[in-house]
Amino acid sequence: MLSLEDIAHHLTVNMTRGMNMNTIQTAKIEYGLAILLGITIETVLTVGVSALIGTVSYTLIMMLAALIVRFFTGGAHCSSFRRCVIFTVFSFVVLSMLAKLMASNVSFNQAIEIVIFPTIIGIVFQSVMKTGIGAKLVLMSDRLMQRMKI
């Protein structure tokens, strides 16, 4: 089975063929491609699942809010890309259902409800992921998935 790093390496080799680049330059391209591919796969899968349950707008706004916070704060990581994808999909789909439930129980303008609740939840979620509690949650989830052979 190909890994994300293998795919990024193959793409980098093909993209830089014939160019006069040193090892550090190609490593930077490879690393950037691996991150871009990872984010793309996570986003497509998360949005795909949220489409099945009707929470796409909530999910996208929540993911964007969380991504902005994560860019500045960092946060806990799973020990493999596969576990990261599962954790991400599960977390954002469940939280988008919560945002939709919250929005359906208030009487604001619908556009405000679709933006405000997921934004707040995304910011809070990512802020918690930066704390010791978030690190423990990710570690527990990671270990559970390892026991499940994921």
mmCIF file of N, CA, C and O in Angstrom, residues 4 30-42:
data_model
loop_
_atom_site.group_PDB
_atom_site.id
_atom_site.type_symbol
_atom_site.label_atom_id
_atom_site.label_comp_id
_atom_site.label_asym_id
_atom_site.label_seq_id
_atom_site.Cartn_x
_atom_site.Cartn_y
_atom_site.Cartn_z
ATOM 1 N N LEU A 4 1.263 8.239 2.113
ATOM 2 C CA LEU A 4 1.193 9.630 1.694
ATOM 3 C C LEU A 4 2.575 10.145 1.327
ATOM 4 O O LEU A 4 2.743 10.864 0.338
ATOM 5 N N GLU A 30 8.564 18.059 -1.274
ATOM 6 C CA GLU A 30 7.962 16.776 -0.894
ATOM 7 C C GLU A 30 7.148 16.908 0.386
ATOM 8 O O GLU A 30 6.024 16.404 0.487
ATOM 9 N N TYR A 31 7.699 17.587 1.381
ATOM 10 C CA TYR A 31 7.008 17.788 2.649
ATOM 11 C C TYR A 31 5.726 18.596 2.442
ATOM 12 O O TYR A 31 4.666 18.246 2.959
ATOM 13 N N GLY A 32 5.813 19.667 1.669
ATOM 14 C CA GLY A 32 4.638 20.488 1.386
ATOM 15 C C GLY A 32 3.556 19.717 0.658
ATOM 16 O O GLY A 32 2.368 19.851 0.969
ATOM 17 N N LEU A 33 3.958 18.888 -0.299
ATOM 18 C CA LEU A 33 2.980 18.063 -1.017
ATOM 19 C C LEU A 33 2.315 17.053 -0.089
ATOM 20 O O LEU A 33 1.104 16.817 -0.195
ATOM 21 N N ALA A 34 3.078 16.450 0.809
ATOM 22 C CA ALA A 34 2.515 15.482 1.754
ATOM 23 C C ALA A 34 1.471 16.157 2.638
ATOM 24 O O ALA A 34 0.382 15.602 2.875
ATOM 25 N N ILE A 35 1.774 17.352 3.097
ATOM 26 C CA ILE A 35 0.815 18.085 3.934
ATOM 27 C C ILE A 35 -0.428 18.456 3.122
ATOM 28 O O ILE A 35 -1.561 18.256 3.574
ATOM 29 N N LEU A 36 -0.220 18.959 1.928
ATOM 30 C CA LEU A 36 -1.346 19.341 1.065
ATOM 31 C C LEU A 36 -2.238 18.142 0.747
ATOM 32 O O LEU A 36 -3.472 18.230 0.820
ATOM 33 N N LEU A 37 -1.628 17.020 0.409
ATOM 34 C CA LEU A 37 -2.404 15.805 0.132
ATOM 35 C C LEU A 37 -3.176 15.351 1.369
ATOM 36 O O LEU A 37 -4.341 14.963 1.278
ATOM 37 N N GLY A 38 -2.519 15.398 2.518
ATOM 38 C CA GLY A 38 -3.169 14.987 3.760
ATOM 39 C C GLY A 38 -4.377 15.847 4.092
ATOM 40 O O GLY A 38 -5.460 15.337 4.412
ATOM 41 N N ILE A 39 -4.205 17.154 3.986
ATOM 42 C CA ILE A 39 -5.313 18.069 4.269
ATOM 43 C C ILE A 39 -6.443 17.856 3.273
ATOM 44 O O ILE A 39 -7.627 17.850 3.642
ATOM 45 N N THR A 40 -6.094 17.648 2.009
ATOM 46 C CA THR A 40 -7.112 17.431 0.981
ATOM 47 C C THR A 40 -7.901 16.159 1.249
ATOM 48 O O THR A 40 -9.143 16.160 1.192
ATOM 49 N N ILE A 41 -7.218 15.073 1.563
ATOM 50 C CA ILE A 41 -7.890 13.801 1.833
ATOM 51 C C ILE A 41 -8.794 13.926 3.056
ATOM 52 O O ILE A 41 -9.954 13.503 3.037
ATOM 53 N N GLU A 42 -8.282 14.517 4.132
ATOM 54 C CA GLU A 42 -9.096 14.705 5.344
ATOM 55 C C GLU A 42 -10.326 15.546 5.057
ATOM 56 O O GLU A 42 -11.427 15.214 5.506
#
